[in-house]
């Protein structure tokens, strides 16, 4: 029995459930999806394959992977009503608000998937396939680009880049984004995945669970940190100012985004991989400014606070160098994490138990009720 007088603030160290999907070794800096090390997946796999792995618990055969890619390409199209709704939103709408609202609207057109407790893998595939189109529809309208084409010839990563940039991505750019999508696909019981599982645990449906997750990912302590990393780099400007700016922020007890993690006590393995990609993409564009700035920030933060980079430190630099606008970084994260969110929701349905923790009450209990007119 848990001691009701001890509060685990932020549920830190609380083991809430069993899962086969993702393992984080925070002391060794390892991240495992369904038994496979993230470093091997980032080196050799693709996002499509990783999505299959998260859902089915095994790597696909060549035929299974082809089938999934075919499904993704079929499922990319939006209902015309949703496309029209996105076109009517304010062009300056927060893209995460747009995404959350769009997934919620999509549910109205896919009633089979939204029955309470509906646990179809089809819904997981539909959501993973369609999020890039939702982002593309929104961004292309505000950027005054021509309407999005289906592009069944493109992989998920290449389609996302085409949808956002309106040009053919290079092989290197596609691979960089594919690696980013792989690295963000799942991360055990992070806040947004937990939110998705809490919603699913009430026997609510997959789309409601993903709507909860998107709202949770929006917060800057979770999904929004990489956007703020890029703001910091803009503020710093040049490498010779890193020491002064970072130290001033730390003295003012400000958090430096892209550092620290609830679970990793060493470097986040995703940061190690993304650092290399920030360098590679920077080199390919002939500009290592972001890479050099981030290396310098890393050194100061580690020396002053002993903190290690998390996934968000270098991802913003990769996205910026790919030409992706900063307010789409978190929606892009969602486009990848939807594979993990849906895998967790499906797992929750398999072994469902209502998630309902308890609170230590610290308020009053014996106040006398005073009628409205008699209150001072
Ligand atoms: N900058 C400066 N100090 C920090 C940072 C940081 N980024 N992160 C932690 N610390 C300090 C805290 O101030 C605290 O110091 P104190 O003990 O002197 O008060 C100590 O480290 C412990 O911090 P906690 O907030 O207790 O650690 P927690 O596990 O709750 O925080 C979190 C994890 C929220 C990610 C935190 O490190 C943070 O705010 N980082 C910046 C935001 C960020 O990068 N988020 C992305 C996370 S990865 C993801 O969600 C995809």
Coordinates of N, CA, C and O in Angstrom, one line a residue, residues 107-251:
X107 N -12.0 13.4 -36.4 CA -12.7 12.3 -35.7 C -14.2 12.3 -36.1 O -14.8 11.2 -36.2
X108 N -14.7 13.5 -36.4 CA -16.2 13.5 -36.8 C -16.4 12.9 -38.1 O -17.5 12.5 -38.5
X109 N -15.3 12.8 -39.0 CA -15.5 12.2 -40.3 C -15.1 10.7 -40.3 O -15.2 10.0 -41.3
X110 N -14.7 10.2 -39.2 CA -14.2 8.8 -39.1 C -14.8 8.1 -37.9 O -14.2 7.7 -37.0
X111 N -16.2 8.0 -37.9 CA -16.9 7.6 -36.7 C -16.5 6.2 -36.3 O -16.6 5.9 -35.1
X112 N -16.1 5.3 -37.2 CA -15.8 3.9 -36.8 C -14.6 3.9 -35.9 O -14.5 3.0 -35.0
X113 N -13.7 4.9 -36.0 CA -12.5 4.9 -35.2 C -12.8 5.5 -33.8 O -11.9 5.6 -33.0
X114 N -13.9 6.2 -33.6 CA -14.1 7.0 -32.4 C -15.1 6.4 -31.5 O -15.6 7.0 -30.6
X115 N -15.4 5.1 -31.7 CA -16.3 4.5 -30.7 C -15.5 4.3 -29.4 O -14.3 4.1 -29.5
X116 N -16.1 4.4 -28.2 CA -15.3 4.3 -27.0 C -14.6 3.0 -27.0 O -15.1 1.9 -27.3
X117 N -13.3 3.1 -26.8 CA -12.4 1.9 -26.7 C -12.1 1.3 -28.0 O -11.4 0.3 -28.1
X118 N -12.4 2.0 -29.1 CA -12.0 1.5 -30.5 C -10.5 1.4 -30.5 O -9.8 2.3 -30.2
X119 N -10.0 0.2 -30.9 CA -8.6 0.0 -30.7 C -8.0 -0.4 -32.1 O -7.1 -1.3 -32.1
X120 N -8.5 0.1 -33.2 CA -8.1 -0.3 -34.5 C -6.7 0.2 -34.8 O -6.4 1.4 -34.7
X121 N -5.9 -0.6 -35.4 CA -4.6 -0.2 -35.9 C -4.8 0.7 -37.1 O -3.9 1.6 -37.4
X122 N -5.9 0.6 -37.7 CA -6.2 1.5 -38.9 C -6.3 2.9 -38.4 O -5.8 3.8 -39.2
X123 N -6.8 3.2 -37.2 CA -6.8 4.6 -36.8 C -5.4 5.1 -36.5 O -5.1 6.3 -36.8
X124 N -4.5 4.2 -36.0 CA -3.1 4.6 -35.8 C -2.5 5.0 -37.1 O -1.7 6.0 -37.2
X125 N -2.7 4.2 -38.1 CA -2.1 4.4 -39.4 C -2.7 5.7 -40.0 O -1.9 6.5 -40.6
X126 N -4.0 5.8 -39.9 CA -4.6 7.0 -40.5 C -4.0 8.3 -39.9 O -3.6 9.2 -40.6
X127 N -3.9 8.3 -38.6 CA -3.4 9.5 -37.9 C -2.0 9.8 -38.3 O -1.6 10.9 -38.5
X128 N -1.2 8.8 -38.3 CA 0.2 8.9 -38.6 C 0.4 9.4 -40.1 O 1.3 10.2 -40.4
X129 N -0.5 8.9 -41.0 CA -0.4 9.3 -42.4 C -0.9 10.7 -42.6 O -0.3 11.4 -43.5
X130 N -1.8 11.1 -41.8 CA -2.5 12.4 -42.2 C -2.0 13.6 -41.5 O -2.1 14.7 -42.0
X131 N -1.2 13.5 -40.4 CA -0.7 14.7 -39.7 C 0.2 15.5 -40.6 O 0.0 16.7 -40.6
X132 N 1.1 14.9 -41.4 CA 1.9 15.8 -42.3 C 1.0 16.6 -43.3 O 1.3 17.7 -43.6
X133 N -0.1 16.0 -43.8 CA -1.0 16.7 -44.7 C -1.7 17.9 -44.0 O -1.8 18.9 -44.6
X134 N -2.1 17.6 -42.8 CA -2.7 18.7 -42.0 C -1.7 19.9 -41.9 O -2.0 21.1 -42.1
X135 N -0.5 19.6 -41.5 CA 0.5 20.6 -41.4 C 0.8 21.3 -42.7 O 0.9 22.5 -42.8
X136 N 0.9 20.5 -43.8 CA 1.1 21.0 -45.1 C 0.0 21.9 -45.5 O 0.2 23.0 -46.1
X137 N -1.2 21.5 -45.3 CA -2.4 22.3 -45.7 C -2.4 23.7 -45.0 O -2.6 24.7 -45.7
X138 N -2.1 23.7 -43.7 CA -2.1 24.9 -43.0 C -0.9 25.8 -43.4 O -1.1 27.0 -43.7
X139 N 0.3 25.2 -43.5 CA 1.4 26.0 -43.8 C 1.4 26.6 -45.2 O 1.8 27.7 -45.4
X140 N 1.0 25.7 -46.1 CA 1.0 26.2 -47.5 C 0.1 27.3 -47.8 O 0.3 28.2 -48.6
X141 N -1.1 27.3 -47.1 CA -2.0 28.4 -47.3 C -1.4 29.7 -46.7 O -1.4 30.8 -47.4
X142 N -0.9 29.6 -45.5 CA -0.3 30.9 -44.9 C 0.9 31.4 -45.7 O 1.2 32.6 -45.7
X143 N 1.6 30.4 -46.3 CA 2.8 30.8 -47.1 C 2.5 31.1 -48.5 O 3.4 31.3 -49.3
X144 N 1.2 31.0 -48.8 CA 0.7 31.3 -50.2 C 1.4 30.4 -51.2 O 1.8 30.8 -52.3
X145 N 1.5 29.1 -50.9 CA 2.0 28.1 -51.8 C 0.9 27.4 -52.4 O -0.3 27.3 -51.9
X146 N 1.1 26.7 -53.6 CA 0.0 26.0 -54.2 C -0.5 24.8 -53.4 O 0.2 24.4 -52.5
X147 N -1.7 24.4 -53.6 CA -2.3 23.3 -52.8 C -1.4 22.0 -52.8 O -0.7 21.8 -53.8
X148 N -1.5 21.3 -51.8 CA -0.6 20.1 -51.6 C -1.1 19.0 -52.6 O -2.2 18.8 -52.8
X149 N -0.1 18.3 -53.2 CA -0.4 17.1 -54.1 C -0.2 15.9 -53.3 O 0.5 15.8 -52.3
X150 N -0.8 14.8 -53.7 CA -0.8 13.5 -52.9 C 0.6 12.9 -52.9 O 1.0 12.4 -51.9
X151 N 1.3 13.0 -53.9 CA 2.7 12.5 -54.0 C 3.0 11.1 -53.5 O 3.8 10.9 -52.6
X152 N 2.2 10.1 -54.1 CA 2.4 8.8 -53.6 C 3.8 8.2 -53.9 O 4.1 7.1 -53.4
X153 N 4.6 8.9 -54.6 CA 6.0 8.5 -54.9 C 6.9 8.8 -53.7 O 8.1 8.3 -53.6
X154 N 6.5 9.6 -52.7 CA 7.4 10.0 -51.6 C 7.2 9.3 -50.3 O 6.1 8.9 -49.9
X155 N 8.3 9.0 -49.6 CA 8.3 8.4 -48.3 C 7.7 9.4 -47.3 O 7.5 10.6 -47.7
X156 N 7.4 9.0 -46.1 CA 6.8 9.9 -45.1 C 7.7 11.1 -44.9 O 7.2 12.3 -44.9
X157 N 9.0 10.9 -44.7 CA 9.9 12.1 -44.5 C 9.9 13.0 -45.7 O 9.9 14.2 -45.5
X158 N 10.1 12.4 -46.9 CA 10.2 13.2 -48.1 C 8.8 14.0 -48.3 O 8.8 15.2 -48.7
X159 N 7.7 13.3 -48.0 CA 6.4 14.0 -48.2 C 6.3 15.2 -47.3 O 5.8 16.2 -47.7
X160 N 6.7 15.0 -46.0 CA 6.6 16.1 -45.1 C 7.4 17.3 -45.6 O 7.0 18.4 -45.5
X161 N 8.6 17.0 -46.0 CA 9.5 18.1 -46.5 C 8.9 18.8 -47.7 O 8.8 20.0 -47.8
X162 N 8.4 17.9 -48.7 CA 7.8 18.5 -49.8 C 6.5 19.4 -49.4 O 6.4 20.5 -49.9
X163 N 5.7 18.8 -48.5 CA 4.5 19.6 -48.1 C 4.9 20.9 -47.4 O 4.2 21.9 -47.6
X164 N 6.0 21.0 -46.7 CA 6.3 22.2 -46.0 C 7.2 23.2 -46.8 O 7.1 24.4 -46.7
X165 N 8.0 22.6 -47.7 CA 9.0 23.4 -48.4 C 8.5 23.7 -49.9 O 9.1 24.6 -50.5
X166 N 7.6 22.9 -50.4 CA 7.1 23.0 -51.8 C 8.3 22.8 -52.8 O 8.4 23.6 -53.7
X167 N 9.2 21.9 -52.5 CA 10.2 21.5 -53.4 C 10.7 20.1 -53.1 O 10.4 19.5 -52.1
X168 N 11.4 19.5 -54.1 CA 11.9 18.2 -53.9 C 13.1 18.2 -52.9 O 14.0 19.0 -53.1
X169 N 13.0 17.5 -51.8 CA 14.1 17.5 -50.9 C 15.2 16.7 -51.4 O 15.0 15.8 -52.2
X170 N 16.5 17.0 -51.0 CA 17.6 16.2 -51.4 C 17.6 14.9 -50.6 O 16.9 14.8 -49.6
X171 N 18.4 13.9 -51.0 CA 18.5 12.7 -50.2 C 19.0 12.9 -48.8 O 18.5 12.3 -47.9
X172 N 20.0 13.8 -48.7 CA 20.5 14.1 -47.4 C 19.5 14.8 -46.5 O 19.3 14.4 -45.3
X173 N 18.7 15.7 -47.0 CA 17.7 16.4 -46.3 C 16.6 15.4 -45.8 O 16.1 15.4 -44.7
X174 N 16.2 14.5 -46.8 CA 15.2 13.5 -46.4 C 15.7 12.6 -45.3 O 15.0 12.3 -44.4
X175 N 17.0 12.2 -45.4 CA 17.5 11.3 -44.4 C 17.6 12.0 -43.1 O 17.3 11.4 -42.0
X176 N 18.0 13.3 -43.1 CA 18.0 14.0 -41.8 C 16.7 14.0 -41.2 O 16.5 13.8 -39.9
X177 N 15.6 14.3 -41.9 CA 14.3 14.4 -41.3 C 13.8 13.0 -40.9 O 13.2 12.9 -39.8
X178 N 14.1 12.0 -41.7 CA 13.8 10.6 -41.3 C 14.4 10.3 -40.0 O 13.7 9.7 -39.1
X179 N 15.6 10.6 -39.8 CA 16.3 10.3 -38.5 C 15.6 11.1 -37.4 O 15.3 10.6 -36.3
X180 N 15.3 12.4 -37.6 CA 14.5 13.1 -36.6 C 13.2 12.5 -36.2 O 12.9 12.4 -35.1
X181 N 12.5 12.0 -37.2 CA 11.2 11.3 -37.0 C 11.4 10.1 -36.2 O 10.7 9.7 -35.3
X182 N 12.5 9.3 -36.5 CA 12.8 8.1 -35.8 C 13.1 8.4 -34.3 O 12.5 7.8 -33.4
X183 N 13.9 9.4 -34.1 CA 14.3 9.8 -32.7 C 13.2 10.3 -31.9 O 13.2 10.2 -30.6
X184 N 12.2 10.9 -32.5 CA 11.0 11.4 -31.7 C 9.8 10.5 -31.6 O 8.8 10.9 -31.0
X185 N 9.9 9.3 -32.2 CA 8.7 8.5 -32.3 C 8.2 8.0 -31.0 O 7.0 7.9 -30.9
X186 N 9.0 7.7 -30.0 CA 8.5 7.3 -28.7 C 9.5 7.6 -27.6 O 10.7 7.8 -27.9
X187 N 9.0 7.8 -26.4 CA 9.8 8.0 -25.3 C 9.1 7.6 -24.0 O 9.0 8.5 -23.1
X188 N 8.7 6.4 -23.9 CA 8.2 5.8 -22.7 C 7.0 6.7 -22.2 O 6.2 7.2 -22.9
X189 N 6.9 6.9 -20.9 CA 5.8 7.6 -20.3 C 6.0 9.1 -20.2 O 5.9 9.7 -19.1
X190 N 6.5 9.7 -21.2 CA 6.6 11.2 -21.2 C 5.2 11.8 -21.0 O 4.2 11.1 -21.1
X191 N 5.2 13.1 -20.8 CA 3.9 13.7 -20.4 C 2.8 13.5 -21.4 O 1.6 13.2 -21.0
X192 N 3.1 13.7 -22.7 CA 2.0 13.6 -23.7 C 1.5 12.2 -23.8 O 0.3 11.9 -24.0
X193 N 2.5 11.2 -23.8 CA 2.1 9.8 -23.9 C 1.2 9.4 -22.7 O 0.3 8.7 -22.8
X194 N 1.6 9.9 -21.5 CA 0.9 9.6 -20.3 C -0.5 10.2 -20.5 O -1.5 9.5 -20.2
X195 N -0.6 11.4 -21.0 CA -1.9 12.1 -21.2 C -2.8 11.2 -22.1 O -4.0 11.0 -21.9
X196 N -2.2 10.7 -23.2 CA -2.9 9.8 -24.2 C -3.4 8.6 -23.4 O -4.5 8.1 -23.6
X197 N -2.5 8.0 -22.6 CA -2.9 6.7 -21.9 C -4.0 7.0 -20.9 O -4.9 6.2 -20.7
X198 N -3.9 8.2 -20.2 CA -4.9 8.5 -19.2 C -6.3 8.6 -19.9 O -7.3 8.0 -19.5
X199 N -6.3 9.2 -21.0 CA -7.6 9.4 -21.8 C -8.1 8.0 -22.2 O -9.3 7.7 -22.1
X200 N -7.2 7.2 -22.8 CA -7.6 5.9 -23.3 C -8.0 5.0 -22.1 O -8.9 4.2 -22.3
X201 N -7.5 5.2 -20.9 CA -7.8 4.4 -19.8 C -9.2 4.6 -19.3 O -9.7 3.8 -18.5
X202 N -9.9 5.6 -19.8 CA -11.3 5.8 -19.4 C -12.2 5.1 -20.4 O -13.4 5.3 -20.4
X203 N -11.6 4.4 -21.3 CA -12.3 3.8 -22.5 C -12.7 4.8 -23.5 O -13.6 4.5 -24.3
X204 N -12.1 5.9 -23.5 CA -12.3 6.9 -24.5 C -11.6 6.4 -25.8 O -10.9 5.4 -25.8
X205 N -11.8 7.1 -26.9 CA -11.3 6.6 -28.2 C -9.9 7.1 -28.5 O -9.4 8.0 -27.9
X206 N -9.4 6.5 -29.6 CA -8.0 6.9 -30.0 C -7.9 8.4 -30.4 O -6.9 9.0 -30.0
X207 N -8.8 8.9 -31.1 CA -8.7 10.3 -31.5 C -8.8 11.3 -30.4 O -8.0 12.3 -30.3
X208 N -9.6 10.9 -29.4 CA -9.6 11.8 -28.2 C -8.3 11.7 -27.4 O -7.8 12.7 -26.9
X209 N -7.7 10.5 -27.4 CA -6.4 10.3 -26.7 C -5.3 11.1 -27.4 O -4.5 11.7 -26.7
X210 N -5.4 11.1 -28.7 CA -4.3 11.9 -29.4 C -4.5 13.4 -29.3 O -3.6 14.1 -29.2
X211 N -5.8 13.8 -29.2 CA -6.1 15.2 -29.0 C -5.5 15.6 -27.6 O -4.9 16.7 -27.5
X212 N -5.7 14.8 -26.6 CA -5.1 15.1 -25.3 C -3.6 15.2 -25.4 O -3.0 16.1 -24.8
X213 N -3.0 14.3 -26.1 CA -1.6 14.2 -26.2 C -1.0 15.5 -26.9 O 0.0 16.1 -26.5
X214 N -1.7 15.9 -28.0 CA -1.2 17.1 -28.7 C -1.3 18.4 -27.8 O -0.3 19.2 -27.7
X215 N -2.4 18.5 -27.0 CA -2.5 19.6 -26.1 C -1.4 19.6 -25.0 O -0.8 20.6 -24.6
X216 N -1.0 18.4 -24.6 CA 0.1 18.2 -23.6 C 1.5 18.5 -24.2 O 2.3 19.1 -23.6
X217 N 1.7 18.1 -25.4 CA 3.0 18.3 -26.1 C 3.2 19.8 -26.3 O 4.4 20.2 -26.4
X218 N 2.2 20.6 -26.4 CA 2.3 22.0 -26.7 C 3.2 22.8 -25.7 O 3.8 23.8 -26.0
X219 N 3.2 22.3 -24.5 CA 3.8 23.1 -23.4 C 5.4 23.2 -23.6 O 6.0 22.2 -24.0
X220 N 5.9 24.3 -23.3 CA 7.4 24.5 -23.6 C 8.3 23.6 -22.7 O 9.4 23.4 -23.1
X221 N 7.8 23.1 -21.6 CA 8.7 22.2 -20.9 C 8.8 20.8 -21.6 O 9.5 19.9 -21.2
X222 N 7.9 20.6 -22.5 CA 7.9 19.3 -23.2 C 8.2 19.5 -24.7 O 9.4 19.2 -25.1
X223 N 7.3 19.9 -25.5 CA 7.5 19.9 -26.9 C 8.1 21.2 -27.5 O 8.6 21.3 -28.5
X224 N 8.0 22.3 -26.7 CA 8.3 23.6 -27.3 C 9.7 24.1 -27.1 O 10.1 25.2 -27.5
X225 N 10.6 23.2 -26.5 CA 11.9 23.7 -26.1 C 12.8 24.0 -27.2 O 13.6 25.0 -27.2
X226 N 12.7 23.3 -28.3 CA 13.7 23.5 -29.4 C 13.5 24.9 -30.1 O 14.4 25.5 -30.6
X227 N 12.2 25.3 -30.1 CA 11.9 26.6 -30.7 C 12.6 27.7 -29.8 O 13.2 28.7 -30.4
X228 N 12.6 27.5 -28.6 CA 13.2 28.5 -27.7 C 14.7 28.4 -27.7 O 15.4 29.4 -27.4
X229 N 15.3 27.2 -28.0 CA 16.7 27.1 -28.2 C 17.1 28.0 -29.4 O 18.1 28.8 -29.3
X230 N 16.4 28.0 -30.4 CA 16.7 28.9 -31.6 C 16.6 30.4 -31.2 O 17.4 31.2 -31.7
X231 N 15.6 30.7 -30.4 CA 15.5 32.1 -29.9 C 16.7 32.5 -29.1 O 17.3 33.6 -29.3
X232 N 17.2 31.5 -28.3 CA 18.4 31.8 -27.5 C 19.6 32.1 -28.5 O 20.4 33.0 -28.2
X233 N 19.7 31.2 -29.5 CA 20.9 31.4 -30.4 C 20.8 32.8 -31.1 O 21.8 33.4 -31.3
X234 N 19.6 33.2 -31.5 CA 19.4 34.5 -32.1 C 19.8 35.6 -31.1 O 20.5 36.6 -31.5
X235 N 19.5 35.4 -29.9 CA 19.8 36.4 -28.8 C 21.3 36.5 -28.7 O 21.9 37.5 -28.5
X236 N 22.0 35.3 -28.6 CA 23.4 35.2 -28.4 C 24.2 35.8 -29.6 O 25.1 36.6 -29.5
X237 N 23.8 35.4 -30.8 CA 24.4 36.0 -32.0 C 25.7 35.4 -32.5 O 25.7 34.7 -33.5
X238 N 26.7 35.6 -31.7 CA 28.0 35.1 -32.1 C 28.7 34.3 -30.9 O 28.4 34.5 -29.7
X239 N 29.6 33.4 -31.3 CA 30.2 32.5 -30.3 C 30.8 33.2 -29.1 O 30.8 32.8 -28.0
X240 N 31.4 34.4 -29.4 CA 32.1 35.1 -28.3 C 31.2 35.6 -27.3 O 31.6 36.0 -26.2
X241 N 29.9 35.6 -27.5 CA 28.9 36.1 -26.5 C 28.2 35.0 -25.7 O 27.4 35.3 -24.8
X242 N 28.5 33.8 -26.1 CA 27.9 32.6 -25.4 C 28.1 32.7 -23.9 O 27.1 32.6 -23.1
X243 N 29.3 32.8 -23.5 CA 29.6 32.7 -22.1 C 28.8 33.8 -21.3 O 28.2 33.5 -20.3
X244 N 28.9 35.0 -21.8 CA 28.2 36.1 -21.1 C 26.7 35.9 -21.0 O 26.1 36.0 -19.9
X245 N 26.1 35.6 -22.2 CA 24.6 35.5 -22.2 C 24.1 34.3 -21.3 O 23.2 34.4 -20.5
X246 N 24.8 33.1 -21.5 CA 24.3 31.9 -20.8 C 24.5 32.1 -19.3 O 23.6 31.8 -18.5
X247 N 25.7 32.7 -18.9 CA 25.9 32.8 -17.5 C 24.9 33.8 -16.8 O 24.4 33.6 -15.7
X248 N 24.6 34.9 -17.6 CA 23.6 35.8 -17.1 C 22.3 35.2 -16.9 O 21.6 35.4 -15.8
X249 N 21.9 34.3 -17.8 CA 20.6 33.6 -17.6 C 20.6 32.7 -16.4 O 19.7 32.6 -15.7
X250 N 21.7 31.9 -16.3 CA 21.8 31.0 -15.2 C 21.8 31.8 -13.8 O 21.1 31.3 -12.9
X251 N 22.5 32.9 -13.8 CA 22.5 33.7 -12.6 C 21.1 34.2 -12.2 O 20.7 34.4 -11.1

